[in-house]
XYZ file of C-alpha atoms in Angstrom:
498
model
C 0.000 0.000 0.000
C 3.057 2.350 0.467
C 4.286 1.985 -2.340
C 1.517 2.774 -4.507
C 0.928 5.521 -2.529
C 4.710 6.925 -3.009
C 4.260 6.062 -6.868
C 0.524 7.755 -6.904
C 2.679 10.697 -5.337
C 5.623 10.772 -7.665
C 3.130 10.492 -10.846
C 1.250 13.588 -9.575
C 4.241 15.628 -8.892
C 6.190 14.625 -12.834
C 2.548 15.804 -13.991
C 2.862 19.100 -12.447
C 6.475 19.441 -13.702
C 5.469 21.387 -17.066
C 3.952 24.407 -14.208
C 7.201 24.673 -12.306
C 9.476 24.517 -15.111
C 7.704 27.905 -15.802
C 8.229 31.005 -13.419
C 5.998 30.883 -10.647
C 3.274 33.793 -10.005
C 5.397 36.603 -8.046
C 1.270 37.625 -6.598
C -1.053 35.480 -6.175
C -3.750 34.638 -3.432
C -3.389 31.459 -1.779
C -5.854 31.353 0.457
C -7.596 28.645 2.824
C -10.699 28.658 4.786
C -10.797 28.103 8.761
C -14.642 27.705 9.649
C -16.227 27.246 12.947
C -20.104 26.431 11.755
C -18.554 22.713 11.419
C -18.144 22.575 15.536
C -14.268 21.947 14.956
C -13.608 24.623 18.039
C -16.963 23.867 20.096
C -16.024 23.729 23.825
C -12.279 23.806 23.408
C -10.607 25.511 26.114
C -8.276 28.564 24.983
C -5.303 26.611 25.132
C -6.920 23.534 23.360
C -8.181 25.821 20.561
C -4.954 28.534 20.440
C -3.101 24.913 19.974
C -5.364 23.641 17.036
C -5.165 26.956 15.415
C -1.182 27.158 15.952
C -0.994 23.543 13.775
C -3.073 24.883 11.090
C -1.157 28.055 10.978
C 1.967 26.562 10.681
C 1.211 23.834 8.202
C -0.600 26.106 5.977
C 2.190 28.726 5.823
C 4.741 25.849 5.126
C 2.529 24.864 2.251
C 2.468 29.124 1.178
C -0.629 29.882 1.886
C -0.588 33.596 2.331
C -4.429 34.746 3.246
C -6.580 33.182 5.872
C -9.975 33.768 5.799
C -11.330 33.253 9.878
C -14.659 32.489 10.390
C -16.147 34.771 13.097
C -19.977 35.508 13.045
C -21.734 32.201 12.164
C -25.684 32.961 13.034
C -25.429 36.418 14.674
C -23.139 35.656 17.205
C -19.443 36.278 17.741
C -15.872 34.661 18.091
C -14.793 37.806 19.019
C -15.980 40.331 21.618
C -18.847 41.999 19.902
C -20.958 44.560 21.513
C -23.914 44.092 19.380
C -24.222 39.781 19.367
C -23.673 37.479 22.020
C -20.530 34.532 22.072
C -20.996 32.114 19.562
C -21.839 28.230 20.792
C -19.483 26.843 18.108
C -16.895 28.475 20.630
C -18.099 28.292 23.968
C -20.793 25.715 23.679
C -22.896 27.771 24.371
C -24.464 31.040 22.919
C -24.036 33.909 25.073
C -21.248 32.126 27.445
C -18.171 34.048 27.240
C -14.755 32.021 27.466
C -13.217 31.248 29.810
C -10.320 31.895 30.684
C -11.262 35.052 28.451
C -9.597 35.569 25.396
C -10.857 37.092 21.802
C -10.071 34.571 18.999
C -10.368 37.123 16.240
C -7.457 39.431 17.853
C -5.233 36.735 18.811
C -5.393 35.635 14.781
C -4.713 38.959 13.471
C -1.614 38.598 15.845
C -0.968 35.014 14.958
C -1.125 35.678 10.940
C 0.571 38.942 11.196
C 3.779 37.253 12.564
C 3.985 34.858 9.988
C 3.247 37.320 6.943
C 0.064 36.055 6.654
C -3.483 38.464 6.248
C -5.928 37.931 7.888
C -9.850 38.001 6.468
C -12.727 38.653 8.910
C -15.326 36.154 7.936
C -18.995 36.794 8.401
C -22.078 35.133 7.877
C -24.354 38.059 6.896
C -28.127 37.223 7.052
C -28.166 33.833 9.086
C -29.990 34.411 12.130
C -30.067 30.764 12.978
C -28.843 27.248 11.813
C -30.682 24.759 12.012
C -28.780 22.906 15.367
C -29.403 25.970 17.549
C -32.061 25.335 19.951
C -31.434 28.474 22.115
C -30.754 31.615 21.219
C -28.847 34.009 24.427
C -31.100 36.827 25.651
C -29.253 39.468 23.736
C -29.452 37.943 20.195
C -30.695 40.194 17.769
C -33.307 37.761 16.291
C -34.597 37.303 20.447
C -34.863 41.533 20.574
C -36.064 42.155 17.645
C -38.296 38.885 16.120
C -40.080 41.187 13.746
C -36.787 41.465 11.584
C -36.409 37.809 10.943
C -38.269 34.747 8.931
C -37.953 31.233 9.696
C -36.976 28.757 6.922
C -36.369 25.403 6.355
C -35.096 25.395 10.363
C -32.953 28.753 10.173
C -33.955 31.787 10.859
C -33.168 34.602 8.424
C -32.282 38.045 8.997
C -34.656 39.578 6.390
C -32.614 41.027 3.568
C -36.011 43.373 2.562
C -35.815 45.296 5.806
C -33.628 48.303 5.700
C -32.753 47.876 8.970
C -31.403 44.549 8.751
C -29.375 45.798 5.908
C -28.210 48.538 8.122
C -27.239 46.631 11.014
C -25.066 44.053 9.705
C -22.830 46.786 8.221
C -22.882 48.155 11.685
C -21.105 45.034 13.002
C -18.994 45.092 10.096
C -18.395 48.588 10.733
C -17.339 47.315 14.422
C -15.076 44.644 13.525
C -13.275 46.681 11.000
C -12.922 49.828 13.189
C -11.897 47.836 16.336
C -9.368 44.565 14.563
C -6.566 45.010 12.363
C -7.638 42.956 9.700
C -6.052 42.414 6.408
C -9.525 41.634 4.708
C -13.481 41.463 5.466
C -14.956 38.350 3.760
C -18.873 37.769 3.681
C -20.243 33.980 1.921
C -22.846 33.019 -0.082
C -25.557 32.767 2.530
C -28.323 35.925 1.268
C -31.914 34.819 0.626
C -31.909 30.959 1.765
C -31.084 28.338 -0.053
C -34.614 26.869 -1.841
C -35.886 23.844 -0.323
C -38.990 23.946 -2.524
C -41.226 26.008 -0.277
C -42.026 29.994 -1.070
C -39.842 32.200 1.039
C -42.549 34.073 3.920
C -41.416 37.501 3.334
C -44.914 38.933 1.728
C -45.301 41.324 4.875
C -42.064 42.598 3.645
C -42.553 42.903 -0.224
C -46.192 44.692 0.354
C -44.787 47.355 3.056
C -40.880 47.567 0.934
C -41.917 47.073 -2.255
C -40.264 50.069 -4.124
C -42.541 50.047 -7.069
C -40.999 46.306 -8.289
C -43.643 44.013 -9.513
C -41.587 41.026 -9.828
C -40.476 39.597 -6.395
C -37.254 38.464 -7.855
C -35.802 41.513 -8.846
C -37.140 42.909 -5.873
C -34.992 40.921 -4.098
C -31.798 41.459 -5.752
C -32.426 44.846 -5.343
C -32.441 44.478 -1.429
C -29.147 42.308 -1.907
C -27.803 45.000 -4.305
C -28.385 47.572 -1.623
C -26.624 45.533 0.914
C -23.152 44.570 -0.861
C -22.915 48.513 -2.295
C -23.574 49.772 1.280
C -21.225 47.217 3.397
C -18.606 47.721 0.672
C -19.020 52.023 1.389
C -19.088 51.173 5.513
C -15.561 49.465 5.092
C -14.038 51.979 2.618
C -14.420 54.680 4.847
C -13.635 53.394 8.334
C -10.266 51.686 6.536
C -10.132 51.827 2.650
C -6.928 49.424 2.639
C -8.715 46.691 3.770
C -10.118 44.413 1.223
C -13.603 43.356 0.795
C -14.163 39.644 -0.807
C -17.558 38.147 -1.650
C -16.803 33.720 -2.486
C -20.606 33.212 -4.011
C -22.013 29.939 -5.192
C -20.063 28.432 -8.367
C -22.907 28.809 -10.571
C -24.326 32.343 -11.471
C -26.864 31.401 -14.023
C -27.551 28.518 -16.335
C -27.182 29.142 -20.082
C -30.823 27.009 -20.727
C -32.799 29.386 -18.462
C -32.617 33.297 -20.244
C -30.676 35.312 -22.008
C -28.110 36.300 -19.421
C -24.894 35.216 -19.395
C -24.746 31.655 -17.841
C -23.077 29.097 -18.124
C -23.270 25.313 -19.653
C -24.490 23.980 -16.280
C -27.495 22.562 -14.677
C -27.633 23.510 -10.907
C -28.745 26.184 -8.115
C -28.320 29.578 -9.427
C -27.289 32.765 -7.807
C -29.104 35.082 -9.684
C -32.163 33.088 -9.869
C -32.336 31.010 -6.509
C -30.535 32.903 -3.878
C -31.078 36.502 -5.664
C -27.361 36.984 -5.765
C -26.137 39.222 -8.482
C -22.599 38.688 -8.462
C -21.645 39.614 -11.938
C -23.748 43.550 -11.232
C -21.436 43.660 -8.130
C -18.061 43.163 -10.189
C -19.094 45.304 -12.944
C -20.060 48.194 -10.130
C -16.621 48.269 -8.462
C -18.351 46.680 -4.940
C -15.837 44.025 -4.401
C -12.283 44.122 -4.523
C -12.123 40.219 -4.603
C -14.593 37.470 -5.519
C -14.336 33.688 -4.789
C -16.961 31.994 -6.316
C -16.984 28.124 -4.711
C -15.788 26.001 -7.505
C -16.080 22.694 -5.850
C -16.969 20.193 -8.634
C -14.794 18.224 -10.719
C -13.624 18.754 -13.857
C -15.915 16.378 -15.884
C -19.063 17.018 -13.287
C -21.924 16.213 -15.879
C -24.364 19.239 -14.085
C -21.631 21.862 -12.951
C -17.919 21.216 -14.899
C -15.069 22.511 -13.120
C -13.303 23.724 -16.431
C -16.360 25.283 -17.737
C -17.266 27.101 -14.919
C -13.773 28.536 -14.535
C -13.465 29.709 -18.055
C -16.624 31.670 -17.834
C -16.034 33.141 -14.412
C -12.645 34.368 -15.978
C -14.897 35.648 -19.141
C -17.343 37.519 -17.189
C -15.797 38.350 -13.637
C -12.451 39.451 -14.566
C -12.863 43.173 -13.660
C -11.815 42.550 -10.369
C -9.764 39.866 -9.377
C -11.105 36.742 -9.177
C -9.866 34.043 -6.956
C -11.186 30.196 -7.341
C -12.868 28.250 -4.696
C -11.654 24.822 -4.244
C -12.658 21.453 -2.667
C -9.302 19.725 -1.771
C -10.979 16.611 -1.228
C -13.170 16.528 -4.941
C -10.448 17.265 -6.131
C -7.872 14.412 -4.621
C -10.594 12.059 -4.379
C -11.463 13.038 -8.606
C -8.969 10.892 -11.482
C -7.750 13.141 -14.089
C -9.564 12.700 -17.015
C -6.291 12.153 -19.211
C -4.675 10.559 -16.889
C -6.526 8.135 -14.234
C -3.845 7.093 -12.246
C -3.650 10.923 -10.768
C -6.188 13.339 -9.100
C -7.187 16.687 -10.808
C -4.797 18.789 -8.757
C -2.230 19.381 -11.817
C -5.023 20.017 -14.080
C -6.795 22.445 -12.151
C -4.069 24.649 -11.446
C -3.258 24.282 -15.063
C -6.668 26.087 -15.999
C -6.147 28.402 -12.730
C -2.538 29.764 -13.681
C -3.572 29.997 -17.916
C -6.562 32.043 -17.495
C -7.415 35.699 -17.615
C -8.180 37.824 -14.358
C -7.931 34.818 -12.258
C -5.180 35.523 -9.238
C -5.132 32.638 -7.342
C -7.499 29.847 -5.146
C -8.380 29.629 -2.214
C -9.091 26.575 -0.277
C -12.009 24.549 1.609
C -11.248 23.726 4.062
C -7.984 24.198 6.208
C -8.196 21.308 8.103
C -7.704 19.085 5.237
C -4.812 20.653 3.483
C -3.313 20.803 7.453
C -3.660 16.577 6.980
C -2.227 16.539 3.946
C -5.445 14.554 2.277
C -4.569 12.955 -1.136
C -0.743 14.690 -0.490
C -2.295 17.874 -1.208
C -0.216 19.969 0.825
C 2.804 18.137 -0.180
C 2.122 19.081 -4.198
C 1.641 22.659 -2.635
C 4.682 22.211 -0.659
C 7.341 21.102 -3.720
C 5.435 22.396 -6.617
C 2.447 25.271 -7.152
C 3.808 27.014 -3.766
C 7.151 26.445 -3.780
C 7.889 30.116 -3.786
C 6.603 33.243 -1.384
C 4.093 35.263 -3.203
C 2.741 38.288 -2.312
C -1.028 39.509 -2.436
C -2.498 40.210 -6.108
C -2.824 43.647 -7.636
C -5.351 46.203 -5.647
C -3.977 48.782 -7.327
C -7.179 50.198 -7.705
C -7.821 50.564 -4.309
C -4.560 52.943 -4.171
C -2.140 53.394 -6.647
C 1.028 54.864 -4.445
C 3.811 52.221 -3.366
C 6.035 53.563 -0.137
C 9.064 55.104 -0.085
C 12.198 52.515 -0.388
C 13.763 51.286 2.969
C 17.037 53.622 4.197
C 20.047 52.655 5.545
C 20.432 49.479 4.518
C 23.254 47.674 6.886
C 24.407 44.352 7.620
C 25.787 44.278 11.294
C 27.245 41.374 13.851
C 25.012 41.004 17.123
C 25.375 38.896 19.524
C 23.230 36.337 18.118
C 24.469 36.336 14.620
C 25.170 38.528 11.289
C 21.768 40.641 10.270
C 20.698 43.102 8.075
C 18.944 46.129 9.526
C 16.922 49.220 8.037
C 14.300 51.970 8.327
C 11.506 53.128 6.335
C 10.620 56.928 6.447
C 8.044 58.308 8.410
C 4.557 59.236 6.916
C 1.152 60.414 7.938
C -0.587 58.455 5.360
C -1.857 55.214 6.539
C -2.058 53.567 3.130
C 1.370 54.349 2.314
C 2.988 53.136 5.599
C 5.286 50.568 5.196
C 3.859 46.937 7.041
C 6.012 44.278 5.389
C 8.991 44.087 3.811
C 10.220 41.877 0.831
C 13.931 40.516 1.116
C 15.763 39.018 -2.035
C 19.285 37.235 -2.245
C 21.316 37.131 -5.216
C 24.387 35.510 -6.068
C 27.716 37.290 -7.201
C 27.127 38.153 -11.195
C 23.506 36.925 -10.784
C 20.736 38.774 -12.469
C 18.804 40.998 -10.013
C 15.054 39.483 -11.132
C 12.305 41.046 -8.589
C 9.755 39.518 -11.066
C 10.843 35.930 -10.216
C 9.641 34.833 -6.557
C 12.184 32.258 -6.594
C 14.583 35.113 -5.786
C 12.588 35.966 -2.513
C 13.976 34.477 0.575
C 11.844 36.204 3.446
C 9.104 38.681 3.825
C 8.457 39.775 6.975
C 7.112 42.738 9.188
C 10.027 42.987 10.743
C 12.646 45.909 9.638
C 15.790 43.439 9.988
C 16.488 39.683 8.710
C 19.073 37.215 9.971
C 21.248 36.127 7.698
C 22.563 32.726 6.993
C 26.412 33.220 7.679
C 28.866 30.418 6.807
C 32.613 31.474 7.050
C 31.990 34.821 4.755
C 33.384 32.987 1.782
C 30.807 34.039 -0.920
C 29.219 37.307 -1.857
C 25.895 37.781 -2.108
C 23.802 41.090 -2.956
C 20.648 41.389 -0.641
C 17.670 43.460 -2.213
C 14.974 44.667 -0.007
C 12.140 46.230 -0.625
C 8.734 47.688 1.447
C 5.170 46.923 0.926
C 2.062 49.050 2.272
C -1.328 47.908 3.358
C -2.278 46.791 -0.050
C 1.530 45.639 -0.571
C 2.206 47.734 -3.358
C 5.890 47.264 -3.791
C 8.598 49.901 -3.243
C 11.852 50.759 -5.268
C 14.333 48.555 -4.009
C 17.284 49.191 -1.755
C 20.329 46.643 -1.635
C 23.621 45.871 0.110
C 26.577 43.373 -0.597
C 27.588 40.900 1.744
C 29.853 38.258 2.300
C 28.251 34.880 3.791
């Protein structure tokens, strides 16, 4: 069995050979998703939990995953300390409980991330009142104050999306977690209207009183969601403008068969049409500065086809950039189509990496790339990560890159041989300088900043340790800064002898 398990691994990797002997993407988002609405951190004790996150943390960065996106309001509740919504039970247990010992899950990640050049995404479940395993709900819900503002369906209650004030008060929380954490990113799902179980949504009240002139219920209800993504996208621009606001919508927008809007050659639940989700208005407005629509099928899937799906995304959602969805285990568990002895890992990076607007994956969920499911992580490991990468363009968020580091030295301390620097001072918070990109180079080498194999550290830190060995061979060290949306400064350099 180990041995066709090694061979299984060594065919997989000599696939994936034609992507590294190409130069690796210098940006890209490599992101993975750590949810708590699967119970994973239900009743742990801090330590218990700060140790489970610690192993994920670390095996995802070895593997290069650069974003995490942190679950932290699953049904209008918190993993933080919110002063609008009570402590979540897929921490504590139990909703309203606060840990303890106290601690705040979402500031000890921004901390956690931060030191290991990781962002950080605030996760949010925006109009889930409810799932369908909570029996309670804590006396200071929002859904137990205020009733009115909420439907049941299909066991969940719904924050209705028709009510102004619903609208209003979720980017009031946003508002709070944005203001109060120093997050990278703010990241909201795919949960809207509910997902159809085949009876009529109860929101009639709502459509009669909220109407807005709209005859047809549908469009009446993408309006409401329209409302909602333009006004929590204006809430986070001006509390913080550098941090990023991501949307990861169902795979499928809209079936081709149904109308003439753009769809695609699929057969399954619709965003447009089913949840009331139009993703495609939102990208085309400017509302998101990241979308990761949940790609999760195979590439062959006779209803929803991975490599269909991902060529029209990159057709129709390109003007911002648009990061893929994907389901490690489909995709391990899937045989290439070409070649059956193999999962669809090489091929769908293939499609990912040779595709227009797309600028990166991210992946569901953490905990399986952390065990290293169908060798996963290891492929990510020795092949598509091998190399840092830094976040994709957001140059349209702010165009400026910082002022180059100063005083570049490389000094003995007691501990070893470092290089130190500074970055100048500024008053504008964009431009400030948060990480900093170091490159090596050998004597007569060609200084490439374009190829990531060149980078050997970035880090928040304004010095690096460097790997001393007798001081036989010289080396030229190139470092440059990055801001909040790491736009990349001129670089600054220093030769060294190691």
């Amino acid at each position: 069995m180990k041995k066709k398990k090694s061979l299984l691994l060594i065919l997989t990797l000599f696939c994936a050979f034609s992507l590294t002997a190409q130069q690796l993407p210098k940006r890209e988002f490599r992101g993975a998703w750590i949810q708590a609405v699967n119970g994973q951190f239900q009743g742990l004790k801090r330590e218990a939990m700060q140790a489970n996150l610690t192993r994920q943390l670390n095996a995802l960065k070895a593997c290069g995953v650069n974003t995490i996106i942190f679950q932290v309001r699953v049904e209008g509740d918190a993993l933080y300390n919110s002063p609008y919504e009570p402590w979540s039970r897929y921490l504590t247990g139990r909703q309203g409980v606060a840990p303890s010992p106290y601690w705040d899950p979402l500031a000890w990640m921004v901390e956690q991330c931060h030191l290991r050049g990781m962002e950080l995404h605030a996760w949010i479940n925006p109009f889930r009142a409810k799932t369908k395993g909570t029996s309670a709900l804590a006396a200071n819900h929002p859904a137990k104050l205020n009733p009115d503002r909420c439907f049941p369906y299909d066991g969940l209650l719904i924050f209705d999306p028709g009510k102004a004030e619903n609208r209003h008060y979720i980017c009031q929380v946003a508002a709070d977690i944005v203001r109060r954490y120093d997050i990278d990113g703010f990241h909201i799902d795919d949960y809207f209207y509910p997902y159809p179980n085949g009876t009529p949504i109860p929101d009639d009240a709502t459509f009669a009183a909220y109407g807005n002139g709209y005859r047809d219920r549908g469009d009446w209800r993408r309006y409401n969601v329209n409302l909602f993504v333009s006004e929590l996208h204006d809430t986070i621009r001006a509390i913080k403008p550098w941090v990023k606001f991501g949307i990861s919508p169902f795979g499928i927008y809209h079936n081709a068969t149904t109308s003439t809007l753009p769809g695609s050659a699929t057969k399954g639940l619709q965003n447009y049409d089913d949840l009331y989700a139009d993703v495609l208005y939102w990208v085309n407005q400017g509302w998101v500065d990241y979308i990761v629509p949940q790609l999760y099928w195979e590439i062959g899937h006779k209803a929803a086809d991975y490599a269909t799906l991902i060529k029209w995304w990159s057709k129709y959602a390109s003007k911002r950039p648009l990061v893929i969805g994907q389901d490690v285990e489909r995709t391990v568990r899937a045989a290439d189509l070409e070649q059956p002895t193999i999962n669809q890992q090489p091929a769908k990076f293939a499609l990912q990496r040779s595709l227009p607007g797309v600028v990166g994956s991210c992946l569901w969920y953490s905990a399986v790339v952390v065990d290293n499911v169908g060798n996963y992580a290891t492929a990510l490991r020795t092949t598509y990560h091998k190399y840092p990468a830094l976040s994709p363009d957001y140059s349209f968020i702010y165009k400026k890159a910082p002022k180059k580091p100063k005083r570049l030295k490389a000094l003995w301390m007691p501990d070893g041989y470092y290089l130190f620097w500074s970055t100048s001072s500024t008053n504008d918070e964009m431009n400030k300088a948060t990480r900093y990109v170091i490159y090596r180079f050998k004597k007569g080498q060609e200084r490439d900043l374009d190829n990531p194999a060149n980078i050997v550290a970035i880090t928040s830190d304004p010095l690096y340790r460097l790997p001393y060995d007798g001081g036989l061979h010289k080396y030229v060290y190139v470092v440059t800064a990055l801001n909040r949306i790491q736009n990349e400064s001129k670089p600054a350099k220093k030769s060294v002898k190691l």
